[in-house]
Amino acid sequence: MEHFLRALVRRRPIAAAAVAVLAVIVLAAVLAPVLALPAPDRFDMSARLAPPSLAHPFGTDNFGRDVLSRVVYSARVSLLIGLGVMVVSTAAGTLAGLAAGYYRRIDGPAMRVLDGLMSFPAILLAIALVAALGVGARNEIIAIALVYFPRTARIVRASTLTLKQRAFVEAAVALGEGDRRILTVHILRNALTPLIVQSTFVFAEAILADAALSFLGLGVRPPTPTWGNMLDDAHIYIETAPWFVVFPGVAIVLTVLSLNLVGDAVRDLADPYAVAGRRARAARDRRLSRAVPKPAQE
Amino acid sequence: MLRFLGRRVLATVPALLGVYTLVFFVLHVLPSDPALLISEGSASESQLESLRHEYGLDRPLWRQYADELGALLRGRLGRSIRYGEPVSRLIRSFLPATLELALVGLGIAVVLGIALGTLAALRPHGWIDNLSTIAALSGVSIPSFWLGLMLIFVFSLSLGWLPVTTGTSWQQLIMPAVTLGLYSTGVISRLARSSLVQTLQLEYVVTARAKGLPPHAVVLRHALRNSLIPVVTIIGVELGNLLSGTVVVETVFARPGLGRLIVDSITYRDYPALQAALLVAACGYVLANALVDVSYCYLDPRIRDAQASYG
């Protein structure tokens, strides 16, 4: 982990900054109850739609509630939904991908079903699923996870198909190791990097999908604040209280952008071709520095 | 060629059947009772029974599936609960606005995306390349509804350049189309850049340069056209995404389109309209991809010849 963070700071400073932004957002969400913030549901009709000030750095909403406090408390719900989607879709996608990649008989039918799910536009499928299941955080997590797990399954299947042919897996089969051990110890452990990268992208997509569903009135219902339902409440006040619209949106953009940057950086740092290229360049530089000695200092 | 077209049209039939099956099962099989959802949980058991009978929900599932599919093939999409008129008529009145928005959004994305991608490929790691990277990352990170609200705030309310009201004039189409097209602009520009960078290194491009052709002729006449095949693929996918993206954008800009019909149908528990609108939007996605496959034949003679030899 320390090695990864050091490599991130050295080779991808923007991604390292994204990790810091994510850390701040997660810490603020976790520590929200102990931060010196007004209660997110405290009404103050005398301070209705007040612009940003020292008392309310992000201004107030249509009920005089503190926007900064609501943005921070929304992070708890939105991040939990994103995390829930990431866990469910990664678990389901990993199981489906391992089974499809390892067992030839399951592969064909499983892939047809997954292709069918992927051929349906993501947001429409999420809307249809929420419409059928009913609104609420749990149903939203199930709906969004169902939309994104086929992509994870495809990635795990591709890794499984490649790893299945490798000598160490064939050796494990020859040694009589059980399928469960081969799949978990030998295949899954070696397929973790693309899975982690995909998980960060699913997390980011889930936050966007949650925001869109909440904005359409199909996500978590008020008074529980989420970034999406804050924007749903705020959009009619865009002319009179733009801060009410700007800050929840900035929170979404910062979180999603940071997750995408971190995902990109993990992919690049762990990419075997990129790693091989970097090692080749470093070796060439070393050879060059040996072949061309530095001029002696006068 | 005609045989290929026929085969491609036939290949969409199972895909369309799959889309119908998915929509049907999502709305009929998941652990919810459509009658309960239609009545918003306020009806008595006898009222629920009559609702189930009225919408044919008391029939066996396979029968509902077959009957609805039969009606669909005859062009009957049922009657809207909210509007009380045939859903096919509703779709006919809502679809043009959505198509207009999606096509203009796609036009903006294609023109801007290819232009940005081409300029970025000519000077890799230059400022235009960095700008196109930022556009691509922003496209996937900014929620479209928030972008729409920000555009309204800046260009309508602050600068007064564009009207905020909905209507049929081209000025009223600009902001929704830009909102819808930004995501695709980023995707297309990155793909156009990487494809053109690879093409510019091929030997025939070096030959064209060695012949003394001016740089713009090398890029526009020789390299760009050949680098567009992967871009065309993604344009088909993006057209599908744009059609589904209208759900959010039409809500932000209060445009009466298919996306708005989908959201309103959920709000008013109008299941026949919801099912039909979802079907039409998803079919648009399938057909857009089929159209891309056909367009390959026009763009790349190698694919055309291969199809002809298989046929």
XYZ file of C-alpha atoms in Angstrom:
609
model
C 0.000 0.000 0.000
C 2.792 2.376 1.008
C 4.690 1.422 -2.162
C 1.565 2.078 -4.247
C 0.956 5.483 -2.653
C 4.593 6.461 -3.189
C 4.394 5.408 -6.856
C 1.128 7.335 -7.167
C 2.623 10.564 -5.798
C 5.732 10.218 -8.004
C 4.154 9.173 -11.290
C 0.556 10.424 -11.014
C 0.448 13.578 -8.869
C -3.081 14.469 -10.073
C -4.337 11.014 -9.065
C -2.578 11.419 -5.707
C -4.469 14.705 -5.265
C -7.669 12.800 -6.153
C -6.911 10.290 -3.366
C -6.535 13.219 -0.950
C -9.863 14.733 -2.107
C -11.580 11.363 -1.662
C -10.050 10.991 1.800
C -11.387 14.425 2.810
C -14.895 13.596 1.493
C -14.969 10.183 3.212
C -13.609 11.610 6.486
C -16.167 14.438 6.428
C -18.954 11.906 5.820
C -17.788 9.560 8.588
C -17.108 12.324 11.115
C -20.207 14.411 10.215
C -21.897 13.962 13.634
C -18.795 15.179 15.525
C -18.044 18.099 13.183
C -19.257 21.515 14.343
C -22.104 21.590 11.814
C -25.742 22.560 12.325
C -28.181 19.628 12.203
C -28.984 18.938 8.522
C -32.740 18.937 9.244
C -32.843 22.073 11.435
C -35.388 24.465 9.913
C -34.839 28.214 10.166
C -37.458 29.996 8.079
C -35.951 33.404 8.963
C -32.744 32.414 7.094
C -34.542 30.950 4.058
C -32.368 30.868 0.872
C -29.650 32.945 2.571
C -26.469 33.389 0.460
C -23.115 31.986 1.634
C -21.860 33.700 4.798
C -19.620 32.937 7.773
C -22.544 31.316 9.593
C -23.542 29.276 6.535
C -20.492 28.901 4.223
C -22.589 27.194 1.483
C -25.743 29.271 2.169
C -29.138 27.875 3.184
C -31.933 26.042 1.356
C -35.651 26.746 0.907
C -36.337 25.725 4.547
C -33.377 27.658 5.956
C -31.361 24.461 6.462
C -27.577 24.725 6.236
C -26.460 23.570 2.757
C -22.915 22.646 3.904
C -24.327 20.394 6.611
C -26.747 18.777 4.148
C -23.985 18.265 1.562
C -21.822 16.538 4.203
C -24.689 14.366 5.515
C -25.727 13.576 1.923
C -22.226 12.195 1.384
C -22.970 9.529 4.024
C -26.021 8.276 2.070
C -24.628 8.723 -1.456
C -21.283 7.088 -0.584
C -23.057 4.225 1.194
C -25.242 3.613 -1.854
C -22.156 3.731 -4.108
C -20.321 1.351 -1.782
C -23.342 -0.956 -1.584
C -23.603 -1.097 -5.377
C -19.867 -1.698 -5.662
C -19.928 -4.585 -3.154
C -23.053 -6.258 -4.578
C -22.091 -5.880 -8.239
C -18.472 -6.949 -7.595
C -19.574 -10.014 -5.614
C -22.227 -11.040 -8.164
C -19.998 -10.214 -11.131
C -17.056 -12.142 -9.676
C -19.163 -15.243 -9.012
C -20.785 -15.122 -12.456
C -17.479 -14.366 -14.221
C -15.545 -17.123 -12.441
C -18.285 -19.675 -13.134
C -18.667 -18.663 -16.787
C -14.918 -18.587 -17.420
C -14.075 -21.839 -15.632
C -17.027 -24.081 -16.492
C -17.496 -24.364 -20.250
C -21.104 -25.565 -19.943
C -22.197 -22.465 -18.015
C -20.286 -20.030 -20.249
C -22.620 -19.892 -23.273
C -25.981 -19.413 -21.518
C -24.519 -17.106 -18.835
C -22.897 -14.867 -21.438
C -26.098 -14.615 -23.488
C -28.014 -13.453 -20.384
C -25.261 -10.976 -19.464
C -25.061 -9.673 -23.058
C -28.846 -9.218 -23.000
C -28.598 -7.133 -19.813
C -25.718 -5.106 -21.270
C -27.573 -4.412 -24.512
C -30.150 -2.429 -22.534
C -29.254 1.243 -21.834
C -27.981 1.423 -18.215
C -30.089 4.304 -16.895
C -33.265 2.959 -18.524
C -32.736 -0.478 -16.982
C -32.108 1.111 -13.575
C -35.298 3.194 -13.944
C -37.322 0.134 -14.990
C -35.957 -1.905 -12.067
C -36.643 0.851 -9.521
C -40.131 1.320 -10.985
C -40.762 -2.409 -10.492
C -39.069 -2.833 -7.102
C -40.238 0.449 -5.577
C -38.135 3.379 -4.361
C -35.732 3.288 -1.385
C -32.014 2.863 -0.754
C -32.066 -0.966 -0.687
C -34.001 -1.275 -3.948
C -31.836 1.384 -5.538
C -28.687 -0.562 -4.637
C -30.185 -3.784 -6.072
C -31.312 -2.015 -9.263
C -28.011 -0.235 -9.964
C -25.961 -3.329 -9.035
C -28.021 -5.437 -11.456
C -27.232 -2.931 -14.193
C -23.470 -2.912 -13.589
C -22.646 -6.480 -12.514
C -22.557 -7.876 -16.109
C -19.595 -5.587 -16.908
C -17.685 -6.905 -13.881
C -18.634 -10.467 -14.810
C -17.263 -9.977 -18.334
C -13.920 -8.722 -16.992
C -13.577 -11.579 -14.466
C -14.577 -14.115 -17.138
C -11.897 -12.799 -19.503
C -9.232 -13.033 -16.752
C -10.421 -16.534 -15.793
C -10.263 -17.763 -19.399
C -6.658 -16.520 -19.695
C -5.495 -17.748 -16.285
C -7.131 -21.176 -16.763
C -4.589 -21.889 -19.522
C -1.567 -20.943 -17.389
C 0.860 -23.613 -16.191
C 0.358 -22.948 -12.471
C -3.397 -23.580 -12.778
C -2.808 -26.731 -14.825
C -0.318 -27.856 -12.153
C -2.928 -27.265 -9.438
C -5.444 -29.346 -11.421
C -2.824 -32.102 -11.875
C -2.154 -32.051 -8.123
C -5.842 -32.758 -7.564
C -6.764 -29.449 -5.931
C -10.501 -28.799 -5.748
C -12.277 -26.307 -8.044
C -13.068 -23.978 -5.155
C -9.423 -23.694 -4.150
C -8.256 -23.273 -7.742
C -10.850 -20.566 -8.385
C -10.215 -18.600 -5.191
C -6.481 -19.106 -4.538
C -5.028 -19.419 -8.032
C -7.416 -17.573 -10.367
C -9.210 -14.895 -8.334
C -6.049 -13.751 -6.563
C -4.366 -13.173 -9.938
C -7.413 -11.414 -11.374
C -7.670 -8.884 -8.550
C -6.101 -5.849 -10.290
C -8.646 -5.475 -13.125
C -11.369 -6.243 -10.594
C -10.221 -3.430 -8.277
C -10.016 -1.000 -11.216
C -13.516 -1.968 -12.392
C -14.830 -1.580 -8.825
C -13.671 2.038 -8.624
C -15.418 2.789 -11.929
C -18.604 1.046 -10.719
C -18.443 3.125 -7.524
C -18.245 6.324 -9.612
C -21.026 5.213 -11.992
C -23.209 4.216 -9.033
C -22.899 7.683 -7.474
C -23.927 9.259 -10.800
C -26.802 6.799 -11.247
C -27.994 7.382 -7.659
C -27.878 11.139 -8.212
C -29.861 10.818 -11.471
C -32.468 8.506 -9.921
C -32.835 10.781 -6.865
C -33.142 13.806 -9.156
C -35.956 12.026 -11.038
C -37.682 11.277 -7.700
C -36.861 7.563 -7.898
C -34.095 7.412 -5.292
C -33.974 7.896 -1.540
C -36.879 10.107 -0.545
C -36.536 13.360 1.450
C -36.089 14.276 4.273
C -33.045 11.933 4.127
C -30.589 14.094 2.175
C -28.711 12.749 -0.840
C -26.835 14.847 -3.389
C -29.420 13.919 -6.029
C -32.536 14.762 -4.030
C -30.890 18.014 -2.833
C -30.532 18.978 -6.509
C -34.126 17.910 -7.168
C -35.242 20.289 -4.390
C -32.830 23.016 -5.509
C -33.350 23.235 -9.247
C -36.439 25.440 -9.069
C -34.459 27.992 -7.034
C -31.615 28.270 -9.533
C -32.422 31.911 -10.294
C -32.807 33.083 -6.686
C -30.374 30.778 -4.823
C -27.746 29.364 -7.223
C -25.526 28.218 -4.299
C -28.247 25.704 -3.403
C -27.668 24.062 -6.835
C -23.913 24.577 -7.159
C -22.555 22.903 -4.001
C -24.282 19.488 -4.127
C -23.295 19.264 -7.805
C -19.670 20.164 -7.053
C -19.631 17.419 -4.386
C -20.825 14.850 -6.957
C -18.320 16.027 -9.601
C -15.364 16.018 -7.168
C -16.204 12.527 -5.887
C -16.818 10.977 -9.307
C -13.849 12.725 -10.935
C -11.547 11.593 -8.105
C -12.769 7.994 -8.346
C -12.232 8.000 -12.130
C -8.722 9.470 -11.767
C -7.788 6.905 -9.102
C -9.204 4.060 -11.231
C -7.211 5.262 -14.262
C -4.024 5.541 -12.192
C -4.401 2.064 -10.650
C -4.957 0.622 -14.124
C -1.897 2.373 -15.545
C 0.364 1.565 -12.591
C -0.663 -2.094 -12.585
C -0.787 -2.526 -16.387
C 1.878 -5.163 -17.215
C 2.673 -3.491 -20.567
C 3.083 -0.074 -18.944
C 5.185 -1.610 -16.126
C 7.353 -3.459 -18.689
C 7.739 -0.222 -20.689
C 8.791 1.712 -17.596
C 11.309 -0.997 -16.631
C 12.717 -1.055 -20.183
C 13.090 2.732 -20.192
C 14.768 2.676 -16.761
C 17.170 -0.077 -17.914
C 17.967 1.873 -21.094
C 18.654 5.017 -19.047
C 20.962 3.031 -16.736
C 22.837 1.575 -19.724
C 23.150 4.994 -21.304
C 24.422 6.566 -18.098
C 27.057 3.791 -17.831
C 28.057 4.099 -21.520
C 28.281 7.896 -21.465
C 30.097 8.859 -18.260
C 29.165 12.201 -16.775
C 31.780 14.917 -17.412
C 34.063 15.368 -14.463
C 33.188 18.301 -12.260
C 35.665 21.101 -12.580
C -24.616 -6.483 -50.124
C -28.396 -6.899 -50.073
C -27.937 -10.345 -48.563
C -25.785 -8.814 -45.803
C -28.422 -6.159 -45.148
C -31.111 -8.846 -44.946
C -28.989 -10.918 -42.557
C -28.305 -7.895 -40.332
C -32.015 -6.978 -40.224
C -32.857 -10.583 -39.302
C -30.185 -10.540 -36.587
C -31.977 -7.661 -34.848
C -35.123 -9.798 -34.407
C -33.767 -11.927 -31.499
C -32.213 -8.795 -29.970
C -35.579 -6.984 -30.112
C -37.320 -10.073 -28.696
C -34.718 -10.097 -25.889
C -35.419 -6.440 -25.139
C -39.194 -7.107 -25.038
C -38.664 -10.139 -22.767
C -36.432 -8.161 -20.391
C -38.885 -5.245 -20.128
C -41.819 -7.641 -19.695
C -40.150 -9.649 -16.944
C -38.760 -6.618 -15.128
C -42.244 -5.085 -14.943
C -44.222 -8.314 -14.373
C -42.079 -10.769 -12.430
C -40.065 -8.752 -9.918
C -41.418 -8.899 -6.357
C -44.061 -6.255 -6.853
C -47.694 -6.437 -7.807
C -48.380 -4.048 -10.713
C -51.997 -3.727 -9.519
C -50.740 -2.647 -6.093
C -48.335 -0.179 -7.697
C -51.040 1.197 -10.032
C -53.408 1.740 -7.078
C -50.552 3.182 -4.953
C -51.428 0.634 -2.239
C -54.723 2.354 -1.426
C -57.180 -0.077 -3.051
C -59.185 -2.778 -1.275
C -58.712 -6.452 -2.181
C -61.822 -6.458 -4.425
C -60.631 -3.311 -6.214
C -57.219 -4.919 -6.687
C -58.919 -8.005 -8.153
C -60.837 -5.884 -10.641
C -57.661 -3.951 -11.535
C -55.831 -7.238 -12.139
C -58.714 -8.417 -14.330
C -58.883 -5.112 -16.232
C -55.175 -5.218 -17.113
C -55.132 -8.986 -17.654
C -52.784 -9.527 -14.716
C -54.884 -12.471 -13.454
C -53.916 -14.569 -16.481
C -50.965 -16.993 -16.339
C -47.642 -15.227 -16.947
C -46.825 -17.072 -20.191
C -50.270 -16.112 -21.506
C -49.721 -12.447 -20.636
C -46.307 -12.627 -22.328
C -47.681 -14.224 -25.507
C -50.807 -12.010 -25.670
C -48.833 -8.802 -25.192
C -46.259 -9.887 -27.754
C -49.045 -10.681 -30.238
C -50.655 -7.285 -29.623
C -47.269 -5.597 -29.986
C -46.673 -7.262 -33.355
C -50.049 -5.949 -34.489
C -48.991 -2.453 -33.396
C -51.233 -2.353 -30.326
C -49.393 -1.044 -27.294
C -52.373 -0.810 -24.942
C -54.151 2.194 -23.498
C -52.511 4.765 -21.240
C -53.934 4.884 -17.701
C -53.084 8.563 -17.298
C -54.102 9.934 -20.707
C -56.798 7.361 -21.522
C -55.699 7.174 -25.168
C -53.798 4.509 -27.135
C -50.140 4.387 -26.119
C -49.077 4.192 -29.776
C -50.589 7.650 -30.308
C -48.701 8.982 -27.268
C -45.438 7.529 -28.546
C -46.039 9.119 -31.957
C -46.518 12.526 -30.364
C -43.587 12.285 -27.898
C -40.982 10.506 -30.044
C -40.147 13.288 -32.569
C -38.953 15.691 -29.844
C -36.684 13.001 -28.379
C -35.288 12.013 -31.772
C -34.639 15.665 -32.596
C -32.811 16.191 -29.302
C -30.782 12.965 -29.571
C -29.786 13.599 -33.191
C -28.750 17.223 -32.580
C -26.851 16.093 -29.451
C -25.138 13.407 -31.512
C -24.331 15.930 -34.262
C -22.674 18.244 -31.732
C -20.775 15.325 -30.180
C -19.568 13.987 -33.552
C -18.443 17.347 -34.971
C -16.794 18.550 -31.753
C -15.442 15.107 -30.855
C -13.803 14.428 -34.228
C -12.451 18.001 -34.503
C -11.026 17.896 -30.978
C -9.664 14.359 -31.472
C -8.006 15.292 -34.780
C -6.350 18.404 -33.360
C -5.222 16.424 -30.304
C -3.723 13.682 -32.507
C -1.751 16.206 -34.569
C 0.017 17.498 -31.431
C -0.004 14.675 -28.850
C 0.443 15.977 -25.278
C -0.110 19.567 -26.485
C -2.676 21.905 -24.962
C -5.516 20.760 -27.241
C -4.727 17.157 -26.287
C -4.887 18.128 -22.608
C -8.157 20.000 -23.261
C -9.689 16.936 -24.905
C -8.565 14.774 -21.943
C -10.244 17.223 -19.567
C -13.402 17.228 -21.759
C -13.456 13.421 -21.726
C -12.990 13.187 -17.961
C -15.552 15.938 -17.339
C -18.001 14.218 -19.643
C -17.951 11.053 -17.556
C -17.837 12.844 -14.196
C -20.408 15.666 -14.467
C -24.020 14.572 -13.974
C -25.913 15.682 -17.081
C -28.795 17.179 -15.088
C -26.393 19.360 -13.082
C -24.589 20.456 -16.237
C -27.982 21.414 -17.709
C -28.820 23.466 -14.628
C -25.436 25.223 -14.753
C -25.899 26.031 -18.463
C -29.343 27.494 -17.684
C -27.819 29.570 -14.882
C -24.931 30.910 -16.972
C -26.374 31.288 -20.479
C -30.026 32.022 -19.742
C -30.270 33.629 -16.319
C -26.903 35.420 -16.057
C -25.947 36.289 -19.663
C -29.425 36.147 -21.199
C -28.055 34.667 -24.435
C -30.399 31.688 -24.703
C -34.066 31.200 -23.815
C -34.820 29.016 -20.805
C -38.340 28.158 -21.962
C -39.118 25.034 -23.956
C -40.236 25.252 -27.533
C -39.464 24.322 -31.080
C -36.958 27.033 -32.071
C -33.306 26.102 -32.610
C -32.168 28.400 -29.795
C -34.270 26.369 -27.383
C -32.572 23.188 -28.552
C -28.969 24.344 -28.004
C -28.637 23.901 -24.240
C -30.405 20.514 -23.997
C -28.400 19.215 -26.976
C -25.056 20.431 -25.559
C -25.954 18.940 -22.145
C -26.771 15.636 -23.773
C -23.799 15.665 -26.131
C -20.938 16.517 -23.724
C -20.435 12.951 -22.488
C -20.321 11.602 -26.046
C -18.013 14.447 -27.153
C -15.409 13.282 -24.641
C -15.737 9.619 -25.628
C -15.586 10.337 -29.382
C -12.660 12.774 -29.103
C -10.503 10.295 -27.146
C -11.256 7.482 -29.557
C -10.724 9.680 -32.632
C -7.379 10.826 -31.191
C -6.011 7.358 -30.425
C -7.227 5.965 -33.760
C -5.718 8.843 -35.758
C -2.406 8.695 -33.852
C -2.105 5.018 -34.855
C -3.129 5.672 -38.467
C -0.635 8.538 -38.853
C 2.182 6.049 -38.160
C 1.163 3.658 -40.959
C 3.342 3.308 -44.021
C 0.868 4.646 -46.564
C 0.673 7.913 -44.613
C 4.476 8.142 -44.617
C 4.356 7.518 -48.389
C 1.768 10.258 -48.836
C 4.030 12.649 -46.914
C 7.072 11.548 -48.922
C 5.178 12.296 -52.150
C 5.090 15.886 -50.969
C 1.354 16.163 -50.246
C 0.457 19.121 -48.031
C -0.141 18.160 -44.355
C -3.881 18.929 -44.428
C -4.355 16.649 -47.465
C -2.447 13.825 -45.740
C -4.605 14.098 -42.626
C -8.006 14.836 -44.152
C -7.853 12.754 -47.355
C -5.702 9.795 -46.285
C -5.481 9.329 -42.515
C -8.745 10.663 -41.051
C -11.084 8.648 -43.261
C -9.339 5.389 -42.433
C -9.196 6.135 -38.726
C -12.956 6.642 -38.482
C -14.058 2.966 -38.346
C -13.767 2.623 -34.535
C -15.295 6.096 -34.198
C -18.341 4.993 -36.202
C -18.738 1.994 -33.871
C -18.791 4.207 -30.839
C -21.163 6.682 -32.543
C -23.760 3.881 -32.751
C -23.340 3.074 -29.074
C -23.476 6.762 -28.217
C -26.710 7.276 -30.192
C -28.273 4.598 -27.984
C -26.874 6.275 -24.868
C -28.125 9.658 -26.042
C -31.636 8.265 -26.577
C -31.664 6.965 -23.001
C -29.918 10.093 -21.684
C -32.893 12.170 -22.822
C -34.773 10.816 -19.785
C -32.803 13.128 -17.505
C -32.206 16.028 -19.908
C -35.865 16.303 -20.905
C -36.781 16.492 -17.224
C -34.280 19.310 -16.567
C -35.408 21.352 -19.579
C -39.103 20.354 -19.263
C -39.165 19.126 -22.873
C -42.084 16.906 -23.814
C -40.356 13.755 -25.099
C -40.090 10.023 -24.604
C -37.818 10.416 -21.561
C -40.340 12.689 -19.916
C -43.081 10.167 -20.738
C -41.057 7.426 -18.971
C -40.572 9.486 -15.796
C -44.196 10.682 -15.753
C -45.422 7.140 -16.363
C -43.602 5.987 -13.223
C -44.960 8.916 -11.218
C -48.550 8.276 -12.399
C -48.208 4.448 -12.311
C -49.020 4.366 -16.021
C -47.598 0.891 -16.685
C -48.788 0.405 -20.292
C -47.177 3.724 -21.285
C -44.009 2.930 -19.273
C -43.604 -0.481 -20.881
C -44.130 0.887 -24.394
C -41.808 3.879 -23.893
C -39.053 1.676 -22.440
C -39.461 -0.717 -25.362
C -39.221 2.048 -27.944
C -36.127 3.577 -26.293
C -34.382 0.202 -25.965
C -35.291 -0.751 -29.547
C -33.735 2.539 -30.662
C -30.522 1.376 -28.974
C -30.591 -1.993 -30.780
C -31.414 -0.410 -34.156
C -28.674 2.224 -33.773
C -26.128 -0.570 -33.360
C -27.513 -2.432 -36.389
C -27.214 0.774 -38.417
C -23.549 1.035 -37.436
C -22.877 -2.503 -38.697
C -24.426 -1.610 -42.036
C -22.460 1.631 -42.265
C -19.164 -0.336 -42.020
C -19.824 -1.695 -45.483
C -19.921 1.798 -46.934
C -16.854 2.984 -45.037
C -14.523 0.033 -45.451
C -14.330 -1.828 -48.776
C -12.493 -4.729 -47.024
C -15.558 -5.432 -44.849
C -17.822 -5.094 -47.914
C -15.743 -7.590 -49.857
C -15.588 -9.990 -46.917
C -19.386 -9.859 -46.558
C -19.804 -10.423 -50.288
C -17.510 -13.474 -50.237
C -19.389 -14.974 -47.226
C -22.753 -14.237 -48.803
